[in-house]
Each structure stands twice: as structure tokens, then as C-alpha cells.
XYZ file of N, CA and C in Angstrom:
558
model
N -60.532 -30.105 17.215
C -61.691 -30.764 16.920
C -62.806 -30.071 15.805
N -62.460 -28.901 15.940
C -63.401 -28.355 14.645
C -62.757 -28.481 13.268
N -61.314 -28.816 13.249
C -60.890 -29.003 11.983
C -61.390 -30.521 12.106
N -61.414 -31.288 12.299
C -61.720 -32.819 12.451
C -62.985 -32.555 12.186
N -63.811 -31.658 12.542
C -65.525 -31.980 12.232
C -65.612 -31.392 10.798
N -64.618 -30.405 10.180
C -64.568 -29.816 8.882
C -64.437 -30.984 7.736
N -63.455 -31.631 8.636
C -62.915 -32.879 7.578
C -63.912 -33.923 7.397
N -64.313 -34.316 8.417
C -65.591 -35.143 8.235
C -66.747 -34.646 7.502
N -67.180 -33.512 7.777
C -68.226 -32.933 6.945
C -67.950 -32.821 5.498
N -66.602 -32.787 5.362
C -66.088 -32.332 3.767
C -65.688 -33.632 3.122
N -65.160 -34.633 3.592
C -64.538 -35.722 3.195
C -65.368 -36.777 2.664
N -65.078 -37.579 1.834
C -65.626 -38.835 1.426
C -66.948 -38.337 0.324
N -67.471 -37.727 0.630
C -68.488 -37.008 -0.138
C -69.506 -36.108 0.880
N -68.982 -35.071 1.086
C -69.796 -34.128 1.878
C -70.864 -33.692 1.707
N -71.359 -33.765 0.395
C -72.443 -33.387 0.220
C -73.498 -34.630 0.520
N -73.075 -35.735 0.370
C -73.807 -36.882 0.727
C -74.133 -36.849 2.176
N -73.122 -36.294 3.035
C -73.116 -36.359 4.329
C -74.142 -35.371 4.907
N -73.699 -34.073 4.510
C -74.425 -33.155 4.510
C -76.129 -32.922 4.043
N -75.933 -33.271 3.050
C -77.364 -33.870 2.546
C -78.337 -34.507 3.331
N -78.047 -35.840 3.635
C -78.420 -36.711 4.716
C -79.064 -35.947 6.083
N -78.267 -34.865 6.679
C -78.588 -34.565 7.460
C -79.350 -33.287 7.555
N -79.703 -33.124 6.532
C -80.417 -31.674 6.184
C -82.073 -31.904 6.169
N -82.717 -30.843 6.944
C -83.920 -30.916 7.270
C -84.456 -30.570 5.761
N -85.423 -31.574 5.597
C -86.088 -31.568 3.849
C -87.158 -30.186 3.749
N -87.578 -29.942 4.899
C -88.513 -29.027 4.838
C -87.855 -27.406 4.807
N -86.648 -27.022 5.295
C -86.228 -25.883 5.235
C -84.796 -25.974 4.521
N -84.194 -27.120 4.250
C -82.928 -26.994 3.450
C -81.799 -26.958 4.422
N -82.033 -26.920 5.780
C -80.947 -26.625 6.945
C -80.569 -27.346 7.639
N -79.587 -27.789 8.339
C -79.280 -28.848 9.207
C -79.956 -28.527 10.458
N -80.735 -29.711 10.996
C -81.204 -29.508 12.301
C -80.139 -29.535 13.265
N -80.679 -29.049 14.749
C -79.800 -29.020 15.465
C -79.544 -30.552 16.370
N -80.387 -31.260 15.900
C -80.278 -32.743 16.151
C -79.035 -33.146 15.406
N -79.256 -32.809 14.184
C -78.210 -33.369 13.247
C -76.847 -32.693 13.232
N -76.819 -31.630 13.925
C -75.563 -30.964 14.177
C -74.746 -31.733 15.309
N -75.951 -32.302 16.298
C -75.330 -33.148 17.534
C -74.455 -34.414 17.129
N -75.396 -34.936 16.185
C -74.642 -36.076 15.411
C -73.595 -35.979 15.129
N -73.225 -35.068 14.323
C -72.118 -34.453 13.574
C -71.004 -34.485 14.526
N -71.204 -33.747 15.706
C -70.387 -33.200 16.702
C -69.805 -34.619 17.210
N -70.843 -35.648 17.285
C -70.695 -36.627 18.270
C -69.505 -37.844 17.348
N -69.900 -37.764 15.987
C -69.194 -38.524 15.336
C -67.755 -37.931 15.210
N -67.833 -36.687 15.055
C -66.406 -36.125 14.751
C -65.692 -36.101 16.453
N -66.344 -36.070 17.197
C -65.621 -36.369 18.636
C -65.115 -37.864 18.968
N -66.311 -38.613 18.275
C -65.705 -40.307 18.591
C -64.215 -40.347 17.495
N -64.611 -39.841 16.568
C -63.292 -40.221 15.325
C -61.655 -39.575 16.123
N -62.021 -38.052 16.721
C -60.849 -37.734 17.520
C -60.624 -38.432 18.355
N -61.224 -39.243 19.486
C -60.955 -40.013 20.303
C -60.199 -41.283 19.553
N -60.728 -41.846 18.552
C -59.863 -43.136 17.939
C -58.358 -42.592 17.507
N -58.315 -41.519 16.711
C -57.444 -40.811 16.655
C -56.245 -40.559 17.964
N -56.981 -40.134 18.680
C -56.095 -40.349 20.209
C -55.751 -41.383 20.537
N -56.526 -42.322 20.637
C -56.321 -43.574 21.087
C -55.099 -44.299 20.169
N -55.159 -44.267 19.012
C -54.136 -44.588 18.415
C -52.750 -44.147 18.314
N -52.654 -43.104 18.526
C -51.343 -42.442 19.062
C -50.933 -42.504 20.214
N -51.650 -42.426 21.169
C -51.291 -42.393 22.769
C -51.348 -43.976 23.432
N -51.911 -44.896 22.467
C -51.970 -46.107 23.073
C -50.810 -46.782 23.620
N -49.780 -46.730 22.730
C -48.485 -47.757 23.377
C -47.956 -46.622 24.725
N -47.946 -45.303 24.962
C -47.828 -44.706 26.002
C -48.567 -45.134 27.360
N -49.876 -45.412 26.860
C -50.963 -45.915 28.082
C -50.228 -47.663 28.613
N -49.963 -48.423 27.434
C -49.723 -49.661 27.476
C -48.185 -49.814 28.407
N -46.983 -48.937 28.132
C -46.010 -48.902 28.755
C -46.263 -48.151 30.352
N -47.472 -47.331 30.434
C -47.700 -46.762 31.982
C -48.162 -48.011 32.545
N -49.145 -48.803 31.914
C -49.503 -49.699 32.953
C -48.485 -50.936 33.042
N -47.765 -50.978 32.393
C -46.549 -52.116 32.773
C -45.743 -51.576 33.669
N -45.575 -50.189 33.342
C -44.498 -49.814 34.541
C -45.043 -49.462 36.130
N -46.277 -49.347 36.062
C -46.730 -49.586 37.437
C -46.875 -50.624 37.975
N -47.229 -51.685 37.039
C -47.490 -53.147 37.687
C -46.145 -54.001 38.127
N -44.894 -53.281 37.330
C -43.869 -54.205 37.531
C -43.326 -54.445 39.098
N -43.045 -55.497 39.500
C -42.839 -55.726 40.967
C -44.148 -56.085 41.798
N -44.888 -55.895 40.959
C -46.429 -56.449 42.017
C -46.805 -57.926 41.280
N -47.164 -58.362 42.482
C -47.584 -60.037 42.575
C -48.876 -59.741 41.751
N -49.387 -60.379 40.741
C -50.365 -60.373 39.912
C -50.961 -61.969 40.026
N -52.228 -62.142 40.729
C -52.626 -63.768 40.972
C -53.080 -63.917 42.385
N -52.771 -65.237 42.313
C -53.304 -65.947 43.899
C -52.307 -65.302 44.802
N -52.695 -64.922 45.866
C -51.628 -64.577 47.215
C -50.998 -65.721 47.533
N -50.214 -65.478 48.547
C -49.614 -66.621 49.363
C -48.276 -67.089 48.782
N -48.045 -67.227 47.612
C -46.700 -68.057 47.100
C -45.438 -67.144 47.436
N -45.795 -65.722 47.524
C -44.632 -65.047 47.713
C -43.885 -64.724 46.811
N -43.890 -65.188 45.220
C -42.663 -64.821 44.474
C -43.234 -63.464 43.781
N -42.632 -62.526 44.116
C -42.904 -61.210 43.674
C -41.986 -60.808 42.072
N -42.407 -60.672 41.138
C -41.380 -60.837 39.954
C -40.453 -59.163 40.206
N -39.229 -59.451 39.729
C -38.217 -58.483 39.618
C -38.763 -57.316 38.761
N -38.085 -56.182 38.991
C -38.250 -54.990 38.168
C -37.529 -55.063 36.676
N -38.104 -55.346 35.662
C -37.983 -55.513 34.427
C -37.384 -54.227 33.740
N -38.357 -53.292 33.700
C -38.019 -51.982 32.899
C -37.109 -50.925 33.991
N -36.591 -50.125 33.200
C -35.679 -48.838 33.551
C -36.414 -47.636 33.315
N -37.127 -47.460 32.476
C -37.804 -46.021 32.226
C -38.578 -46.481 31.033
N -39.495 -45.309 30.468
C -40.399 -45.394 29.470
C -39.915 -45.544 28.226
N -38.682 -45.461 27.597
C -38.205 -45.966 26.588
C -37.659 -47.252 26.575
N -37.078 -47.701 27.495
C -36.375 -48.798 27.906
C -37.812 -49.975 27.598
N -38.911 -49.670 28.391
C -39.925 -50.415 28.223
C -40.655 -50.753 26.957
N -40.641 -49.536 26.604
C -41.117 -49.698 24.761
C -40.299 -50.574 23.793
N -38.872 -50.370 24.100
C -38.144 -50.803 23.482
C -38.040 -52.639 23.776
N -38.108 -52.782 25.161
C -37.797 -54.571 25.376
C -39.382 -55.165 25.209
N -40.548 -54.225 25.287
C -41.842 -54.726 24.834
C -41.669 -55.333 23.427
N -41.270 -54.280 22.517
C -41.506 -54.195 21.028
C -40.385 -55.505 20.635
N -39.101 -55.413 21.304
C -38.400 -56.784 20.797
C -38.639 -57.961 21.520
N -38.973 -58.126 22.895
C -39.704 -59.257 23.255
C -40.750 -59.991 22.728
N -41.803 -58.607 22.848
C -43.162 -59.397 22.415
C -43.801 -58.876 21.000
N -42.931 -58.285 20.334
C -43.753 -57.897 19.044
C -44.067 -56.461 19.047
N -43.732 -55.621 17.898
C -44.387 -54.430 17.967
C -45.810 -53.725 18.449
N -46.142 -54.889 17.495
C -47.903 -54.740 17.911
C -48.464 -54.850 19.210
N -47.529 -55.226 20.020
C -48.044 -55.654 21.178
C -48.353 -54.200 22.059
N -47.825 -53.068 21.408
C -47.518 -51.786 22.053
C -49.264 -51.070 21.811
N -49.686 -51.722 21.013
C -51.141 -51.370 20.856
C -52.331 -52.386 21.630
N -51.729 -53.538 22.523
C -52.575 -54.079 23.061
C -53.719 -53.362 23.922
N -55.060 -53.724 23.724
C -56.059 -52.673 24.697
C -56.466 -51.834 23.552
N -56.322 -51.554 22.237
C -56.573 -50.224 21.535
C -58.130 -50.590 21.332
N -58.441 -51.860 20.942
C -59.901 -52.228 20.543
C -60.935 -51.805 21.723
N -60.351 -52.065 23.110
C -61.349 -51.635 23.963
C -61.135 -50.176 24.305
N -60.023 -49.583 24.189
C -59.859 -47.916 24.241
C -60.889 -47.177 23.042
N -60.902 -47.964 21.904
C -61.905 -47.385 20.913
C -63.302 -47.345 21.162
N -63.411 -48.432 21.990
C -65.012 -48.655 22.327
C -65.240 -47.690 23.270
N -64.356 -47.313 24.653
C -64.331 -46.320 25.677
C -64.389 -45.232 25.099
N -64.279 -44.668 23.861
C -64.281 -43.531 23.122
C -65.899 -43.190 23.258
N -66.514 -43.914 23.376
C -68.017 -43.750 23.446
C -68.331 -43.716 24.723
N -67.782 -43.268 25.865
C -68.224 -43.067 27.168
C -68.641 -41.678 26.933
N -68.058 -40.705 26.447
C -68.714 -39.182 26.244
C -70.053 -39.141 25.737
N -70.282 -40.064 24.546
C -71.102 -39.823 23.585
C -72.405 -40.559 24.425
N -72.181 -41.489 25.140
C -73.130 -42.146 25.949
C -73.838 -40.886 27.258
N -72.608 -40.382 27.712
C -73.083 -39.224 28.832
C -73.811 -38.259 28.316
N -73.326 -37.698 26.930
C -74.233 -36.682 26.522
C -75.625 -37.000 26.055
N -75.479 -38.096 25.350
C -76.887 -38.530 25.257
C -77.846 -38.738 26.801
N -77.402 -39.421 27.374
C -78.217 -39.782 28.741
C -78.520 -38.113 29.469
N -77.489 -37.361 29.359
C -77.789 -36.006 29.979
C -78.958 -35.314 29.125
N -78.737 -35.364 27.907
C -79.760 -34.541 27.048
C -81.327 -35.517 27.450
N -81.250 -36.834 27.687
C -82.418 -37.457 27.630
C -83.013 -36.622 28.935
N -82.215 -36.761 30.197
C -82.682 -36.170 31.282
C -83.034 -34.904 31.132
N -82.450 -34.017 30.399
C -82.613 -32.505 30.351
C -84.362 -32.244 30.006
N -84.362 -33.056 28.732
C -85.708 -33.113 28.046
C -86.761 -33.610 29.127
N -86.417 -34.904 29.754
C -87.421 -35.199 30.699
C -87.420 -34.166 32.036
N -86.504 -33.420 32.250
C -86.791 -32.220 33.154
C -87.772 -31.249 32.710
N -87.663 -30.865 31.237
C -88.352 -29.880 30.677
C -89.886 -29.998 30.511
N -90.012 -31.622 30.207
C -91.534 -31.967 30.211
C -91.968 -32.150 31.527
N -91.509 -32.922 32.754
C -91.926 -32.503 33.849
C -92.184 -31.111 34.499
N -91.138 -30.445 34.186
C -91.536 -28.827 34.724
C -92.423 -28.253 33.906
N -92.682 -28.382 32.473
C -93.174 -27.729 31.498
C -92.578 -26.238 30.953
N -91.294 -26.622 31.223
C -90.829 -25.358 30.502
C -90.733 -25.917 28.903
N -90.287 -24.750 28.226
C -90.667 -25.042 26.861
C -89.426 -24.284 26.079
N -88.069 -24.387 26.757
C -87.108 -24.208 25.826
C -86.261 -25.231 25.792
N -85.123 -25.480 24.774
C -84.221 -26.477 24.901
C -83.037 -25.973 24.975
N -82.554 -24.626 25.201
C -81.452 -23.975 25.586
C -80.793 -23.871 26.721
N -81.578 -24.513 27.595
C -81.131 -24.765 29.148
C -81.888 -23.645 29.798
N -82.460 -22.503 29.222
C -83.360 -21.608 30.299
C -84.208 -22.154 30.911
N -84.320 -22.178 31.867
C -85.433 -22.575 33.311
C -84.912 -23.558 33.942
N -83.843 -24.361 33.665
C -83.582 -25.710 34.348
C -82.463 -24.864 35.819
N -82.575 -25.291 36.666
C -81.763 -24.958 37.830
C -80.384 -25.357 37.868
N -79.787 -24.835 38.612
C -78.248 -25.357 38.549
C -78.275 -26.497 39.605
N -79.122 -26.733 40.321
C -78.831 -28.330 40.752
C -79.611 -29.137 40.211
N -80.710 -28.942 39.198
C -81.329 -30.102 38.600
C -80.113 -30.409 37.249
N -79.477 -29.298 36.841
C -78.411 -29.590 36.050
C -77.215 -30.238 36.606
N -77.003 -29.880 37.855
C -75.726 -30.958 38.750
C -76.111 -32.359 38.732
N -77.477 -32.688 39.240
C -77.932 -33.941 39.013
C -78.048 -34.584 37.916
N -78.303 -34.006 36.830
C -78.598 -34.733 35.374
C -77.020 -34.866 35.107
N -76.205 -34.049 35.245
C -75.086 -34.415 34.863
C -74.142 -35.344 35.613
N -74.293 -35.425 37.026
C -73.954 -36.706 37.734
C -74.531 -38.070 37.157
N -76.184 -38.033 37.303
C -76.531 -39.270 36.716
C -75.725 -39.739 35.616
N -75.761 -39.081 34.488
C -75.285 -38.987 33.435
C -73.924 -39.910 32.900
N -73.037 -39.014 33.819
C -71.620 -39.673 34.298
C -71.598 -40.877 35.035
N -72.626 -41.261 35.741
C -72.547 -42.104 36.572
C -73.187 -43.406 35.439
N -74.182 -43.190 34.979
C -74.565 -44.490 34.128
C -73.597 -44.868 32.849
N -72.569 -43.821 32.404
C -72.167 -43.719 31.624
C -70.608 -44.741 31.825
N -70.342 -44.324 33.019
C -69.289 -45.216 33.622
C -69.631 -46.454 34.423
N -70.720 -46.667 34.655
C -71.186 -48.111 35.027
C -71.407 -48.886 33.441
N -71.930 -48.484 32.604
C -71.894 -49.165 31.556
C -70.574 -49.405 30.848
N -69.530 -48.751 31.150
C -68.420 -48.881 30.384
C -67.099 -49.519 31.124
N -67.474 -49.552 32.584
C -66.395 -50.065 33.359
C -66.061 -51.491 33.188
N -66.807 -52.225 32.620
C -66.427 -53.692 32.472
C -65.461 -53.381 31.319
N -65.458 -52.772 30.418
C -64.539 -52.783 29.208
C -63.245 -52.189 29.509
N -63.408 -51.239 30.876
C -61.955 -50.700 31.271
C -61.203 -51.860 32.044
N -61.780 -52.441 32.735
C -61.206 -53.852 33.242
C -60.663 -54.862 32.285
N -61.106 -55.000 31.239
C -60.473 -55.517 29.912
C -59.453 -55.249 29.936
N -59.631 -53.596 29.398
C -58.823 -53.000 28.957
C -57.351 -52.897 29.671
N -57.426 -52.821 30.995
C -56.523 -52.893 31.777
C -55.840 -54.389 31.748
N -56.354 -55.491 31.883
C -56.203 -56.727 31.631
C -55.381 -57.140 30.405
N -55.862 -56.406 29.209
C -54.868 -56.748 27.813
C -53.624 -55.811 27.982
N -53.588 -54.702 28.477
C -52.420 -53.867 28.513
C -51.557 -54.593 29.648
N -52.017 -55.284 30.815
C -50.849 -55.760 31.721
C -50.380 -57.023 31.300
N -51.077 -57.604 30.281
C -50.897 -58.998 29.651
C -51.241 -59.812 30.527
N -52.215 -59.986 30.972
C -53.087 -61.064 32.138
C -53.988 -61.508 31.240
N -53.953 -63.122 30.845
C -54.752 -63.561 30.577
C -55.927 -64.470 31.243
N -57.227 -64.444 31.103
C -57.825 -65.297 31.871
C -57.713 -66.685 31.915
N -57.780 -67.380 32.994
C -57.402 -68.713 33.106
C -58.571 -69.564 32.697
N -57.997 -70.281 31.951
C -59.202 -71.704 31.669
C -59.675 -72.254 32.589
N -61.037 -72.561 32.632
C -61.535 -73.262 33.637
C -61.737 -72.903 35.032
N -61.667 -71.355 35.157
C -61.422 -71.061 36.419
C -61.656 -69.801 36.646
N -61.606 -68.996 37.878
C -61.648 -67.605 37.854
C -59.794 -67.391 38.322
N -59.680 -66.005 38.014
C -58.653 -65.795 38.880
C -58.382 -65.808 40.225
């Protein structure tokens, strides 16, 4: 992560990136700007991880769903086991459906890389609100009880999960190869 952060702040035009994030009065980066750099670096690290591990997640989903009847219940047709293992599954998908199929659901995974950013943003907002209500003047976490910190963390993760859950459903549908039927619900 720290290596990626150094790369983000020094690549493309590091002076432009750091210059745009500097506080004009002091010439130093503010703590808010450091958060922005950390969020961008974290998101880019998430994108790289998604691109590298995407095929494995697709194979994982396909292996779990083989032999499972997907669709309307009652007709009794359960598909036979198609894959013998991870490598066989990757080979069969790439030969039967095309190599790019291994990256199905990648776009939704990249969007889901925003989940931690949403969680952090909501947590910081709740923490600031707590400090304002309690009259505490530190932003370093002093004065916040462990109970309040737990509740803020819980609410932040809950909100981030609720906001991104529909995307997780779409991602699973893409990886499983399930298409929404025209003119009706599944």
C-alpha cells in the first residue's frame, strides 16, 4: 500500500498532484488531503487486486454453483457436474466461453472497491458529529468512548454494505453467468 501511495504521488506529474493538495497558506499538505491520497491509493490497490484475482473469484463462484438448480423450482432438472477443479474450470471457461469471460463481473468488483471508502467517509462524518455534539475539540480520537467508536464503526459498515449490496448481487449474477430474463422476474 505504501509503495502504491508513493507511486501515485510521484507518477504522472507528482508536482501537480501534490501541488493541488497543498494548503496554500502553509505550503504543506493538510490532513484532509492526506486522507484523499490514502483513499485514491487504496482504491487503486483495490482495482489492481480485482484485476489479478477476478478470474479466481469467477471460478470460485462457478465451482460452488455447479450442480445447483438456478431458476424456477419444480422442474427437477439439476445440471451435472461440469468442472473437476480450479484449473479445469479455468480451462473450460476460457475455451468454451472465451478468455475474457474469466473477468466477468470485474466492473462491479471495481465499483465495490469503493465500499471501504464509503465506510471511512461515513465513519469520519459520524465521528465529527459526535465531537460537535459532545463539545470535544480534538480530531485525533481523544475524548471518544469505546462504545461510541463501536457504534460509529457499526453504522459506517452497515451503511456502506447497504449501499453496495445491490452491486454485489449483480456481481454474483455476472460471475455465475445468469442473465435476467426479458419481460419478467427470475
